[in-house]
């Protein structure tokens, strides 16, 4: 009995370690090259996230499954280590941006995100449209 409990506890701990992989969910900023250049999507948020902020993240991640080469970064504006990036985008709370780190070009999608967070289909359609336009420019 003790052996099976110990094995279960060990398996659970191992699973948690492997699934976390040492990466922080607060900020993941990796860039990958797409066919048209380098682009990423960044969502800024404050420490205490509202339901709409969480919904924007969820739908954005789902939409990006159609764009596997585009990374998604989640940045906490209340964390001192993200101060420089938050200032660069003038983000003080929830904000959603398309960003090309090579050119410095950015597109603020915050209004679109908040306007459409309640309509998942429309949100995805608008986000895809904005990504495609941003990739062409």
The first five atom37 places (N, CA, C, CB, O) and aatype in JSON, in Angstrom:
{
  "aatype": [20, 20, 20, 20, 20, 20, 20, 20, 20, 20, 20, 20, 20, 20, 20, 20, 20, 20, 20, 20, 20, 20, 20, 20, 20, 20, 20, 20, 20, 20, 20, 20, 20, 20, 20, 20, 20, 20, 20, 20, 20, 20, 20, 20, 20, 20, 20, 20, 20, 20, 20, 20, 20, 20, 20, 20, 20, 20, 20, 20, 20, 20, 20, 20, 20, 20, 20, 20, 20, 20, 20, 20, 20, 20, 20, 20, 20, 20, 20, 20, 20, 20, 20, 20, 20, 20, 20, 20, 20, 20, 20, 20, 20, 20, 20, 20, 20, 20, 20, 20, 20, 20, 20, 20, 20, 20, 20, 20, 20, 20, 20, 20, 20, 20, 20, 20, 20, 20, 20, 20, 20, 20, 20, 20, 20, 20, 20, 20, 20, 20, 20, 20, 20, 20, 20, 20, 20],
  "atom_mask": [
    [1, 1, 1, 1, 1],
    [1, 1, 1, 1, 1],
    [1, 1, 1, 1, 1],
    [1, 1, 1, 1, 1],
    [1, 1, 1, 1, 1],
    [1, 1, 1, 1, 1],
    [1, 1, 1, 1, 1],
    [1, 1, 1, 1, 1],
    [1, 1, 1, 1, 1],
    [1, 1, 1, 1, 1],
    [1, 1, 1, 1, 1],
    [1, 1, 1, 1, 1],
    [1, 1, 1, 1, 1],
    [1, 1, 1, 1, 1],
    [1, 1, 1, 1, 1],
    [1, 1, 1, 1, 1],
    [1, 1, 1, 1, 1],
    [1, 1, 1, 1, 1],
    [1, 1, 1, 1, 1],
    [1, 1, 1, 1, 1],
    [1, 1, 1, 1, 1],
    [1, 1, 1, 1, 1],
    [1, 1, 1, 1, 1],
    [1, 1, 1, 1, 1],
    [1, 1, 1, 1, 1],
    [1, 1, 1, 1, 1],
    [1, 1, 1, 1, 1],
    [1, 1, 1, 1, 1],
    [1, 1, 1, 1, 1],
    [1, 1, 1, 1, 1],
    [1, 1, 1, 1, 1],
    [1, 1, 1, 1, 1],
    [1, 1, 1, 1, 1],
    [1, 1, 1, 1, 1],
    [1, 1, 1, 1, 1],
    [1, 1, 1, 1, 1],
    [1, 1, 1, 1, 1],
    [1, 1, 1, 1, 1],
    [1, 1, 1, 1, 1],
    [1, 1, 1, 1, 1],
    [1, 1, 1, 1, 1],
    [1, 1, 1, 1, 1],
    [1, 1, 1, 1, 1],
    [1, 1, 1, 1, 1],
    [1, 1, 1, 1, 1],
    [1, 1, 1, 1, 1],
    [1, 1, 1, 1, 1],
    [1, 1, 1, 1, 1],
    [1, 1, 1, 1, 1],
    [1, 1, 1, 1, 1],
    [1, 1, 1, 1, 1],
    [1, 1, 1, 1, 1],
    [1, 1, 1, 1, 1],
    [1, 1, 1, 1, 1],
    [1, 1, 1, 1, 1],
    [1, 1, 1, 1, 1],
    [1, 1, 1, 1, 1],
    [1, 1, 1, 1, 1],
    [1, 1, 1, 1, 1],
    [1, 1, 1, 1, 1],
    [1, 1, 1, 1, 1],
    [1, 1, 1, 1, 1],
    [1, 1, 1, 1, 1],
    [1, 1, 1, 1, 1],
    [1, 1, 1, 1, 1],
    [1, 1, 1, 1, 1],
    [1, 1, 1, 1, 1],
    [1, 1, 1, 1, 1],
    [1, 1, 1, 1, 1],
    [1, 1, 1, 1, 1],
    [1, 1, 1, 1, 1],
    [1, 1, 1, 1, 1],
    [1, 1, 1, 1, 1],
    [1, 1, 1, 1, 1],
    [1, 1, 1, 1, 1],
    [1, 1, 1, 1, 1],
    [1, 1, 1, 1, 1],
    [1, 1, 1, 1, 1],
    [1, 1, 1, 1, 1],
    [1, 1, 1, 1, 1],
    [1, 1, 1, 1, 1],
    [1, 1, 1, 1, 1],
    [1, 1, 1, 1, 1],
    [1, 1, 1, 1, 1],
    [1, 1, 1, 1, 1],
    [1, 1, 1, 1, 1],
    [1, 1, 1, 1, 1],
    [1, 1, 1, 1, 1],
    [1, 1, 1, 1, 1],
    [1, 1, 1, 1, 1],
    [1, 1, 1, 1, 1],
    [1, 1, 1, 1, 1],
    [1, 1, 1, 1, 1],
    [1, 1, 1, 1, 1],
    [1, 1, 1, 1, 1],
    [1, 1, 1, 1, 1],
    [1, 1, 1, 1, 1],
    [1, 1, 1, 1, 1],
    [1, 1, 1, 1, 1],
    [1, 1, 1, 1, 1],
    [1, 1, 1, 1, 1],
    [1, 1, 1, 1, 1],
    [1, 1, 1, 1, 1],
    [1, 1, 1, 1, 1],
    [1, 1, 1, 1, 1],
    [1, 1, 1, 1, 1],
    [1, 1, 1, 1, 1],
    [1, 1, 1, 1, 1],
    [1, 1, 1, 1, 1],
    [1, 1, 1, 1, 1],
    [1, 1, 1, 1, 1],
    [1, 1, 1, 1, 1],
    [1, 1, 1, 1, 1],
    [1, 1, 1, 1, 1],
    [1, 1, 1, 1, 1],
    [1, 1, 1, 1, 1],
    [1, 1, 1, 1, 1],
    [1, 1, 1, 1, 1],
    [1, 1, 1, 1, 1],
    [1, 1, 1, 1, 1],
    [1, 1, 1, 1, 1],
    [1, 1, 1, 1, 1],
    [1, 1, 1, 1, 1],
    [1, 1, 1, 1, 1],
    [1, 1, 1, 1, 1],
    [1, 1, 1, 1, 1],
    [1, 1, 1, 1, 1],
    [1, 1, 1, 1, 1],
    [1, 1, 1, 1, 1],
    [1, 1, 1, 1, 1],
    [1, 1, 1, 1, 1],
    [1, 1, 1, 1, 1],
    [1, 1, 1, 1, 1],
    [1, 1, 1, 1, 1],
    [1, 1, 1, 1, 1],
    [1, 1, 1, 1, 1],
    [1, 1, 1, 1, 1]
  ],
  "atom_positions": [
    [[0.82, -1.19, 0.0], [0.0, 0.0, 0.0], [0.87, 1.26, 0.0], [-0.94, 0.0, 1.2], [0.63, 2.18, -0.77]],
    [[1.89, 1.29, 0.88], [2.78, 2.43, 0.95], [3.51, 2.63, -0.37], [3.78, 2.27, 2.09], [3.73, 3.75, -0.82]],
    [[3.89, 1.52, -0.99], [4.64, 1.58, -2.24], [3.8, 2.21, -3.35], [5.11, 0.18, -2.66], [4.32, 3.0, -4.14]],
    [[2.51, 1.88, -3.45], [1.66, 2.44, -4.5], [1.39, 3.93, -4.25], [0.33, 1.67, -4.59], [1.3, 4.7, -5.21]],
    [[1.25, 4.33, -3.01], [1.06, 5.75, -2.69], [2.32, 6.53, -3.03], [0.68, 5.93, -1.2], [2.25, 7.6, -3.63]],
    [[3.46, 5.99, -2.65], [4.73, 6.63, -2.93], [4.95, 6.74, -4.45], [5.88, 5.85, -2.28], [5.43, 7.77, -4.93]],
    [[4.61, 5.71, -5.18], [4.74, 5.72, -6.63], [3.82, 6.78, -7.24], [4.42, 4.33, -7.22], [4.23, 7.5, -8.16]],
    [[2.6, 6.89, -6.75], [1.66, 7.9, -7.24], [2.15, 9.31, -6.97], [0.29, 7.7, -6.59], [2.09, 10.17, -7.84]],
    [[2.66, 9.54, -5.77], [3.19, 10.86, -5.42], [4.4, 11.19, -6.3], [3.6, 10.9, -3.92], [4.5, 12.3, -6.81]],
    [[5.28, 10.25, -6.49], [6.46, 10.46, -7.34], [6.05, 10.77, -8.77], [7.37, 9.23, -7.31], [6.6, 11.68, -9.38]],
    [[5.09, 10.03, -9.3], [4.62, 10.24, -10.68], [4.0, 11.63, -10.83], [3.6, 9.16, -11.07], [4.21, 12.3, -11.83]],
    [[3.23, 12.05, -9.84], [2.6, 13.37, -9.88], [3.64, 14.48, -9.85], [1.63, 13.53, -8.7], [3.55, 15.42, -10.64]],
    [[4.61, 14.37, -8.97], [5.68, 15.37, -8.88], [6.46, 15.41, -10.19], [6.62, 15.06, -7.7], [6.76, 16.49, -10.69]],
    [[6.79, 14.27, -10.73], [7.53, 14.2, -11.99], [6.73, 14.85, -13.12], [7.86, 12.75, -12.34], [7.29, 15.58, -13.93]],
    [[5.45, 14.59, -13.16], [4.58, 15.17, -14.18], [4.55, 16.69, -14.06], [3.17, 14.6, -14.07], [4.61, 17.39, -15.07]],
    [[4.45, 17.21, -12.85], [4.45, 18.65, -12.64], [5.76, 19.29, -13.09], [4.18, 18.98, -11.18], [5.76, 20.34, -13.72]],
    [[6.86, 18.65, -12.77], [8.16, 19.18, -13.15], [8.32, 19.2, -14.66], [9.28, 18.35, -12.52], [8.79, 20.19, -15.22]],
    [[7.94, 18.14, -15.31], [8.08, 18.04, -16.76], [7.14, 19.03, -17.46], [7.79, 16.62, -17.23], [7.54, 19.67, -18.43]],
    [[5.9, 19.15, -16.98], [4.94, 20.03, -17.64], [5.29, 21.5, -17.47], [3.55, 19.78, -17.11], [5.04, 22.29, -18.38]],
    [[5.86, 21.88, -16.34], [6.26, 23.26, -16.13], [7.5, 23.6, -16.93], [6.49, 23.53, -14.65], [7.63, 24.72, -17.43]],
    [[8.41, 22.68, -17.04], [9.62, 22.84, -17.84], [10.42, 24.08, -17.49], [9.25, 22.88, -19.29], [11.22, 24.54, -18.3]],
    [[10.2, 24.63, -16.28], [11.0, 25.76, -15.84], [10.65, 27.08, -16.51], [12.42, 25.48, -16.07], [11.34, 28.07, -16.26]],
    [[9.63, 27.15, -17.33], [9.27, 28.38, -18.02], [8.24, 29.14, -17.23], [8.75, 28.09, -19.42], [7.32, 28.55, -16.67]],
    [[8.39, 30.45, -17.17], [7.43, 31.31, -16.51], [6.31, 31.67, -17.48], [8.1, 32.58, -15.97], [6.57, 31.94, -18.65]],
    [[5.08, 31.67, -16.99], [3.96, 32.08, -17.83], [3.86, 33.6, -17.91], [2.64, 31.49, -17.29], [3.12, 34.12, -18.74]],
    [[4.59, 34.31, -17.06], [4.5, 35.76, -17.04], [5.03, 36.38, -18.32], [5.24, 36.31, -15.86], [4.41, 37.28, -18.87]],
    [[6.17, 35.9, -18.79], [6.71, 36.48, -20.01], [7.47, 35.43, -20.78], [7.61, 37.67, -19.7], [8.47, 34.89, -20.32]],
    [[6.97, 35.15, -21.97], [7.67, 34.27, -22.89], [7.89, 35.07, -24.15], [6.87, 32.94, -23.17], [6.94, 35.37, -24.87]],
    [[9.12, 35.43, -24.42], [9.38, 36.24, -25.6], [10.37, 35.54, -26.49], [9.89, 37.63, -25.21], [11.57, 35.82, -26.45]],
    [[9.86, 34.65, -27.29], [10.68, 34.03, -28.31], [10.11, 34.49, -29.64], [10.69, 32.48, -28.19], [8.9, 34.61, -29.79]],
    [[10.98, 34.73, -30.58], [10.5, 35.13, -31.89], [10.9, 34.07, -32.89], [11.06, 36.51, -32.29], [11.96, 33.46, -32.81]],
    [[10.02, 33.87, -33.83], [10.28, 32.92, -34.9], [10.09, 33.64, -36.21], [9.37, 31.67, -34.8], [9.32, 34.59, -36.28]],
    [[10.77, 33.21, -37.22], [10.64, 33.83, -38.52], [9.48, 33.21, -39.28], [11.93, 33.7, -39.31], [9.39, 31.99, -39.41]],
    [[8.61, 34.06, -39.77], [7.52, 33.62, -40.62], [7.93, 33.85, -42.06], [6.19, 34.36, -40.27], [9.01, 34.38, -42.33]],
    [[7.09, 33.46, -42.97], [7.4, 33.63, -44.39], [7.61, 35.11, -44.74], [6.28, 33.03, -45.26], [8.41, 35.43, -45.62]],
    [[6.91, 36.0, -44.08], [6.98, 37.43, -44.39], [7.92, 38.19, -43.45], [5.59, 38.03, -44.32], [8.09, 39.4, -43.64]],
    [[8.5, 37.57, -42.49], [9.38, 38.25, -41.54], [9.13, 37.78, -40.13], [9.18, 39.75, -41.63], [8.53, 36.73, -39.92]],
    [[9.6, 38.54, -39.18], [9.45, 38.17, -37.78], [8.32, 38.97, -37.16], [10.77, 38.41, -37.01], [8.28, 40.2, -37.29]],
    [[7.42, 38.29, -36.5], [6.26, 38.92, -35.87], [5.9, 38.14, -34.62], [5.05, 39.0, -36.85], [6.11, 36.93, -34.54]],
    [[5.36, 38.84, -33.64], [4.88, 38.19, -32.43], [3.64, 38.92, -31.94], [5.98, 38.17, -31.33], [3.38, 40.06, -32.33]],
    [[2.88, 38.25, -31.07], [1.73, 38.87, -30.44], [2.03, 38.96, -28.95], [0.39, 38.06, -30.72], [2.45, 37.99, -28.32]],
    [[1.8, 40.15, -28.41], [2.07, 40.39, -26.99], [0.79, 40.84, -26.31], [3.19, 41.45, -26.81], [0.11, 41.76, -26.78]],
    [[0.45, 40.17, -25.21], [-0.67, 40.62, -24.39], [-0.12, 41.08, -23.05], [-1.73, 39.49, -24.2], [0.53, 40.32, -22.34]],
    [[-0.38, 42.32, -22.73], [-0.01, 42.87, -21.43], [-1.2, 42.72, -20.49], [0.42, 44.37, -21.56], [-2.36, 42.73, -20.93]],
    [[-0.91, 42.58, -19.21], [-1.98, 42.46, -18.21], [-1.45, 42.93, -16.88], [-2.5, 40.99, -18.1], [-0.24, 42.98, -16.66]],
    [[-2.35, 43.27, -15.98], [-1.95, 43.64, -14.62], [-1.96, 42.4, -13.75], [-2.9, 44.74, -14.03], [-2.34, 41.31, -14.19]],
    [[-1.54, 42.56, -12.52], [-1.42, 41.41, -11.61], [-2.76, 40.71, -11.41], [-0.88, 41.87, -10.25], [-2.84, 39.48, -11.44]],
    [[-3.81, 41.49, -11.21], [-5.14, 40.93, -10.99], [-5.91, 41.02, -12.3], [-5.89, 41.68, -9.83], [-6.3, 42.1, -12.74]],
    [[-6.12, 39.85, -12.92], [-6.71, 39.8, -14.25], [-8.22, 39.61, -14.19], [-6.08, 38.68, -15.07], [-8.73, 38.82, -13.4]],
    [[-8.91, 40.35, -15.03], [-10.37, 40.23, -15.09], [-10.77, 39.1, -16.04], [-11.01, 41.56, -15.55], [-9.93, 38.53, -16.74]],
    [[-12.05, 38.79, -16.05], [-12.57, 37.72, -16.89], [-12.32, 38.02, -18.38], [-14.07, 37.53, -16.62], [-12.0, 37.12, -19.14]],
    [[-12.48, 39.28, -18.78], [-12.27, 39.65, -20.17], [-10.81, 39.48, -20.58], [-12.72, 41.1, -20.41], [-10.53, 39.01, -21.68]],
    [[-9.9, 39.86, -19.72], [-8.47, 39.69, -19.99], [-8.13, 38.22, -20.21], [-7.62, 40.27, -18.84], [-7.4, 37.87, -21.13]],
    [[-8.66, 37.37, -19.36], [-8.43, 35.93, -19.5], [-9.05, 35.39, -20.79], [-9.0, 35.18, -18.29], [-8.48, 34.52, -21.44]],
    [[-10.21, 35.9, -21.15], [-10.9, 35.48, -22.37], [-10.08, 35.91, -23.6], [-12.33, 36.09, -22.44], [-9.95, 35.14, -24.55]],
    [[-9.54, 37.12, -23.59], [-8.71, 37.6, -24.69], [-7.51, 36.68, -24.88], [-8.24, 39.05, -24.43], [-7.18, 36.32, -26.01]],
    [[-6.86, 36.3, -23.78], [-5.72, 35.38, -23.87], [-6.15, 34.04, -24.47], [-5.09, 35.15, -22.49], [-5.49, 33.52, -25.37]],
    [[-7.24, 33.49, -23.97], [-7.71, 32.18, -24.43], [-8.0, 32.19, -25.93], [-8.97, 31.77, -23.66], [-7.54, 31.31, -26.65]],
    [[-8.76, 33.17, -26.38], [-9.13, 33.21, -27.8], [-7.92, 33.51, -28.68], [-10.22, 34.27, -28.04], [-7.81, 32.98, -29.78]],
    [[-7.03, 34.35, -28.2], [-5.81, 34.65, -28.97], [-4.97, 33.39, -29.14], [-4.98, 35.75, -28.27], [-4.5, 33.1, -30.24]],
    [[-4.8, 32.64, -28.07], [-4.03, 31.39, -28.16], [-4.69, 30.41, -29.14], [-3.89, 30.73, -26.76], [-4.01, 29.75, -29.93]],
    [[-6.02, 30.31, -29.09], [-6.73, 29.42, -30.0], [-6.56, 29.86, -31.45], [-8.22, 29.37, -29.64], [-6.35, 29.03, -32.33]],
    [[-6.63, 31.16, -31.69], [-6.47, 31.7, -33.04], [-5.06, 31.43, -33.56], [-6.76, 33.21, -33.05], [-4.88, 31.14, -34.74]],
    [[-4.08, 31.53, -32.7], [-2.69, 31.35, -33.12], [-2.36, 29.9, -33.48], [-1.76, 31.81, -32.02], [-1.27, 29.64, -34.0]],
    [[-3.25, 28.98, -33.21], [-3.04, 27.6, -33.67], [-3.0, 27.55, -35.19], [-4.15, 26.65, -33.13], [-2.4, 26.65, -35.78]],
    [[-3.65, 28.53, -35.84], [-3.61, 28.64, -37.31], [-2.31, 29.28, -37.79], [-4.8, 29.46, -37.81], [-2.01, 29.25, -38.98]],
    [[-1.54, 29.85, -36.87], [-0.28, 30.51, -37.18], [0.81, 29.97, -36.25], [-0.42, 32.06, -37.04], [1.26, 30.69, -35.36]],
    [[1.22, 28.73, -36.43], [2.16, 28.13, -35.48], [3.52, 28.83, -35.4], [2.37, 26.69, -35.83], [4.25, 28.64, -34.42]],
    [[3.88, 29.61, -36.39], [5.18, 30.29, -36.38], [5.14, 31.62, -35.63], [5.66, 30.52, -37.8], [6.18, 32.25, -35.44]],
    [[3.96, 32.04, -35.2], [3.84, 33.32, -34.49], [3.77, 33.05, -32.99], [2.59, 34.11, -34.97], [2.83, 32.42, -32.52]],
    [[4.76, 33.53, -32.25], [4.75, 33.31, -30.8], [3.82, 34.29, -30.08], [6.17, 33.45, -30.24], [3.52, 35.38, -30.58]],
    [[3.37, 33.88, -28.93], [2.51, 34.67, -28.07], [3.23, 34.94, -26.77], [1.15, 33.96, -27.81], [3.75, 34.02, -26.14]],
    [[3.28, 36.21, -26.36], [3.92, 36.59, -25.1], [2.88, 37.17, -24.17], [5.07, 37.59, -25.34], [2.04, 37.98, -24.58]],
    [[2.94, 36.77, -22.92], [2.06, 37.28, -21.89], [2.95, 38.06, -20.92], [1.27, 36.13, -21.16], [3.86, 37.48, -20.32]],
    [[2.69, 39.36, -20.76], [3.57, 40.22, -19.98], [2.78, 40.91, -18.86], [4.25, 41.27, -20.89], [1.81, 41.63, -19.12]],
    [[3.21, 40.7, -17.63], [2.61, 41.33, -16.46], [3.2, 42.72, -16.28], [2.82, 40.45, -15.18], [4.39, 42.85, -15.98]],
    [[2.4, 43.78, -16.46], [2.9, 45.15, -16.35], [3.23, 45.54, -14.92], [1.89, 46.11, -16.91], [3.95, 46.51, -14.7]],
    [[2.73, 44.8, -13.95], [3.01, 45.1, -12.55], [4.33, 44.51, -12.07], [1.89, 44.6, -11.68], [4.79, 44.82, -10.97]],
    [[4.95, 43.67, -12.87], [6.22, 43.05, -12.52], [7.35, 43.99, -12.94], [6.38, 41.65, -13.21], [7.43, 44.38, -14.11]],
    [[8.21, 44.35, -12.0], [9.29, 45.32, -12.26], [10.2, 44.89, -13.41], [10.12, 45.51, -11.0], [10.73, 45.74, -14.11]],
    [[10.38, 43.59, -13.61], [11.28, 43.15, -14.68], [10.68, 43.41, -16.07], [11.58, 41.66, -14.52], [11.4, 43.33, -17.07]],
    [[9.39, 43.72, -16.13], [8.73, 44.01, -17.42], [8.51, 45.5, -17.64], [7.4, 43.28, -17.49], [7.82, 45.9, -18.58]],
    [[9.08, 46.33, -16.77], [8.85, 47.77, -16.83], [9.27, 48.38, -18.17], [9.59, 48.45, -15.7], [8.53, 49.17, -18.76]],
    [[10.44, 48.02, -18.65], [10.95, 48.59, -19.9], [10.04, 48.24, -21.08], [12.38, 48.09, -20.16], [9.71, 49.11, -21.89]],
    [[9.63, 46.98, -21.17], [8.76, 46.54, -22.26], [7.4, 47.21, -22.16], [8.6, 45.0, -22.26], [6.84, 47.63, -23.17]],
    [[6.86, 47.32, -20.96], [5.57, 47.97, -20.76], [5.63, 49.43, -21.19], [5.12, 47.87, -19.29], [4.69, 49.93, -21.81]],
    [[6.7, 50.11, -20.85], [6.87, 51.51, -21.25], [7.02, 51.63, -22.77], [8.1, 52.12, -20.56], [6.48, 52.56, -23.37]],
    [[7.73, 50.71, -23.38], [7.92, 50.71, -24.84], [6.57, 50.69, -25.56], [8.78, 49.51, -25.28], [6.41, 51.34, -26.59]],
    [[5.61, 49.94, -25.02], [4.3, 49.81, -25.64], [3.25, 50.72, -24.98], [3.84, 48.37, -25.57], [2.09, 50.71, -25.38]],
    [[3.67, 51.49, -23.99], [2.78, 52.36, -23.22], [1.6, 51.58, -22.65], [2.28, 53.51, -24.1], [0.46, 52.05, -22.67]],
    [[1.89, 50.4, -22.16], [0.87, 49.51, -21.6], [0.86, 49.63, -20.07], [1.12, 48.04, -22.03], [1.89, 49.44, -19.41]],
    [[-0.3, 49.94, -19.53], [-0.44, 50.05, -18.08], [-1.42, 49.02, -17.52], [-0.88, 51.45, -17.69], [-1.6, 48.92, -16.31]],
    [[-2.03, 48.28, -18.39], [-3.0, 47.25, -18.02], [-3.17, 46.32, -19.2], [-4.36, 47.86, -17.58], [-2.24, 46.1, -19.97]],
    [[-4.36, 45.77, -19.35], [-4.61, 44.84, -20.45], [-4.48, 45.55, -21.79], [-6.0, 44.2, -20.31], [-5.11, 46.58, -22.03]],
    [[-3.64, 44.98, -22.65], [-3.43, 45.5, -24.01], [-2.97, 44.34, -24.88], [-2.37, 46.67, -24.03], [-2.32, 43.41, -24.4]],
    [[-3.32, 44.39, -26.16], [-2.94, 43.35, -27.11], [-2.28, 44.01, -28.31], [-4.18, 42.51, -27.55], [-2.82, 44.94, -28.9]],
    [[-1.07, 43.52, -28.66], [-0.3, 44.11, -29.75], [0.21, 43.06, -30.71], [0.86, 44.9, -29.19], [0.56, 41.95, -30.31]],
    [[0.26, 43.42, -31.98], [1.06, 42.73, -32.98], [2.37, 43.5, -33.01], [0.36, 42.67, -34.42], [2.37, 44.73, -32.94]],
    [[3.49, 42.78, -33.11], [4.79, 43.45, -33.03], [5.8, 42.77, -33.93], [5.3, 43.47, -31.58], [5.89, 41.54, -33.96]],
    [[6.56, 43.57, -34.66], [7.67, 43.08, -35.47], [8.96, 43.61, -34.83], [7.55, 43.53, -36.98], [9.28, 44.78, -35.0]],
    [[9.69, 42.77, -34.1], [10.89, 43.25, -33.4], [12.01, 43.68, -34.34], [11.39, 42.17, -32.48], [12.88, 44.46, -33.94]],
    [[12.02, 43.2, -35.57], [13.06, 43.61, -36.52], [12.87, 45.06, -36.97], [13.06, 42.69, -37.75], [13.83, 45.82, -37.06]],
    [[11.62, 45.43, -37.24], [11.35, 46.78, -37.73], [10.86, 47.72, -36.63], [10.32, 46.73, -38.84], [10.89, 48.94, -36.8]],
    [[10.42, 47.17, -35.51], [9.85, 47.98, -34.44], [8.4, 48.35, -34.67], [10.66, 49.22, -34.26], [7.8, 49.05, -33.85]],
    [[7.84, 47.89, -35.77], [6.45, 48.2, -36.09], [5.53, 47.47, -35.12], [6.12, 47.81, -37.55], [5.75, 46.3, -34.79]],
    [[4.49, 48.18, -34.66], [3.53, 47.57, -33.76], [2.12, 48.03, -34.13], [3.85, 47.92, -32.3], [1.92, 49.12, -34.66]],
    [[1.17, 47.19, -33.84], [-0.24, 47.47, -34.1], [-1.01, 47.17, -32.83], [-0.79, 46.62, -35.32], [-0.98, 46.04, -32.33]],
    [[-1.69, 48.18, -32.3], [-2.47, 48.04, -31.08], [-3.83, 47.44, -31.41], [-2.63, 49.4, -30.37], [-4.62, 48.04, -32.14]],
    [[-4.1, 46.27, -30.87], [-5.37, 45.57, -31.11], [-6.26, 45.56, -29.87], [-5.1, 44.15, -31.56], [-7.22, 44.8, -29.79]],
    [[-5.94, 46.41, -28.89], [-6.65, 46.4, -27.62], [-8.14, 46.67, -27.79], [-6.05, 47.43, -26.69], [-8.97, 45.95, -27.24]],
    [[-8.48, 47.71, -28.55], [-9.9, 48.04, -28.75], [-10.64, 46.88, -29.41], [-10.05, 49.31, -29.59], [-11.73, 46.51, -28.98]],
    [[-10.05, 46.32, -30.46], [-10.66, 45.19, -31.15], [-10.87, 44.03, -30.18], [-9.79, 44.74, -32.33], [-11.92, 43.39, -30.19]],
    [[-9.88, 43.77, -29.36], [-9.95, 42.64, -28.42], [-11.09, 42.82, -27.41], [-8.61, 42.48, -27.68], [-11.86, 41.89, -27.17]],
    [[-11.2, 44.0, -26.82], [-12.25, 44.24, -25.84], [-13.63, 44.27, -26.48], [-11.99, 45.53, -25.11], [-14.61, 43.8, -25.9]],
    [[-13.71, 44.84, -27.68], [-15.02, 44.93, -28.37], [-15.56, 43.55, -28.75], [-14.89, 45.8, -29.62], [-16.77, 43.35, -28.78]],
    [[-14.66, 42.6, -29.03], [-15.08, 41.31, -29.55], [-14.85, 40.14, -28.6], [-14.38, 41.05, -30.83], [-15.1, 39.0, -28.99]],
    [[-14.39, 40.38, -27.4], [-14.1, 39.29, -26.47], [-15.34, 38.46, -26.15], [-13.52, 39.84, -25.18], [-15.22, 37.28, -25.81]],
    [[-16.51, 39.04, -26.25], [-17.74, 38.31, -25.97], [-18.24, 37.47, -27.14], [-18.81, 39.28, -25.57], [-19.13, 36.64, -26.98]],
    [[-17.65, 37.68, -28.32], [-18.04, 36.94, -29.53], [-16.8, 36.26, -30.1], [-18.71, 37.9, -30.59], [-16.06, 36.84, -30.9]],
    [[-16.58, 35.03, -29.66], [-15.36, 34.3, -30.01], [-15.14, 34.21, -31.52], [-15.41, 32.92, -29.42], [-14.02, 34.37, -31.99]],
    [[-16.2, 33.95, -32.28], [-16.08, 33.82, -33.73], [-15.62, 35.13, -34.36], [-17.43, 33.39, -34.34], [-14.72, 35.13, -35.2]],
    [[-16.23, 36.24, -33.95], [-15.85, 37.54, -34.49], [-14.43, 37.91, -34.07], [-16.84, 38.63, -34.02], [-13.66, 38.44, -34.88]],
    [[-14.07, 37.62, -32.82], [-12.73, 37.91, -32.33], [-11.69, 37.2, -33.2], [-12.58, 37.48, -30.85], [-10.74, 37.82, -33.67]],
    [[-11.89, 35.91, -33.42], [-10.94, 35.13, -34.22], [-10.85, 35.67, -35.65], [-11.34, 33.65, -34.25], [-9.75, 35.79, -36.2]],
    [[-11.99, 35.99, -36.23], [-12.02, 36.52, -37.6], [-11.25, 37.83, -37.69], [-13.48, 36.72, -38.07], [-10.43, 38.02, -38.59]],
    [[-11.52, 38.74, -36.75], [-10.84, 40.04, -36.75], [-9.34, 39.9, -36.48], [-11.47, 40.96, -35.71], [-8.53, 40.57, -37.12]],
    [[-8.99, 39.03, -35.55], [-7.56, 38.84, -35.24], [-6.83, 38.27, -36.45], [-7.39, 37.91, -34.02], [-5.73, 38.72, -36.77]],
    [[-7.42, 37.29, -37.11], [-6.8, 36.72, -38.31], [-6.64, 37.79, -39.39], [-7.64, 35.55, -38.85], [-5.6, 37.85, -40.05]],
    [[-7.65, 38.61, -39.57], [-7.58, 39.69, -40.55], [-6.42, 40.64, -40.23], [-8.92, 40.47, -40.6], [-5.65, 41.01, -41.11]],
    [[-6.31, 41.02, -38.96], [-5.25, 41.94, -38.54], [-3.86, 41.31, -38.71], [-5.46, 42.35, -37.07], [-2.92, 41.98, -39.13]],
    [[-3.74, 40.04, -38.38], [-2.45, 39.35, -38.55], [-2.07, 39.31, -40.02], [-2.51, 37.9, -37.97], [-0.93, 39.61, -40.38]],
    [[-3.01, 38.95, -40.87], [-2.72, 38.87, -42.31], [-2.34, 40.23, -42.88], [-3.94, 38.32, -43.07], [-1.41, 40.32, -43.68]],
    [[-3.03, 41.28, -42.48], [-2.67, 42.64, -42.92], [-1.29, 43.04, -42.42], [-3.72, 43.66, -42.44], [-0.5, 43.64, -43.16]],
    [[-1.0, 42.71, -41.17], [0.29, 43.07, -40.57], [1.42, 42.33, -41.26], [0.29, 42.75, -39.07], [2.5, 42.9, -41.46]],
    [[1.2, 41.09, -41.63], [2.22, 40.3, -42.33], [2.5, 40.85, -43.74], [1.79, 38.83, -42.42], [3.62, 40.76, -44.24]],
    [[1.48, 41.42, -44.38], [1.63, 41.95, -45.73], [2.34, 43.29, -45.74], [0.27, 42.09, -46.4], [2.98, 43.65, -46.73]],
    [[2.24, 44.04, -44.66], [2.83, 45.39, -44.64], [4.29, 45.39, -44.27], [2.09, 46.27, -43.67], [4.91, 46.45, -44.21]]
  ]
}
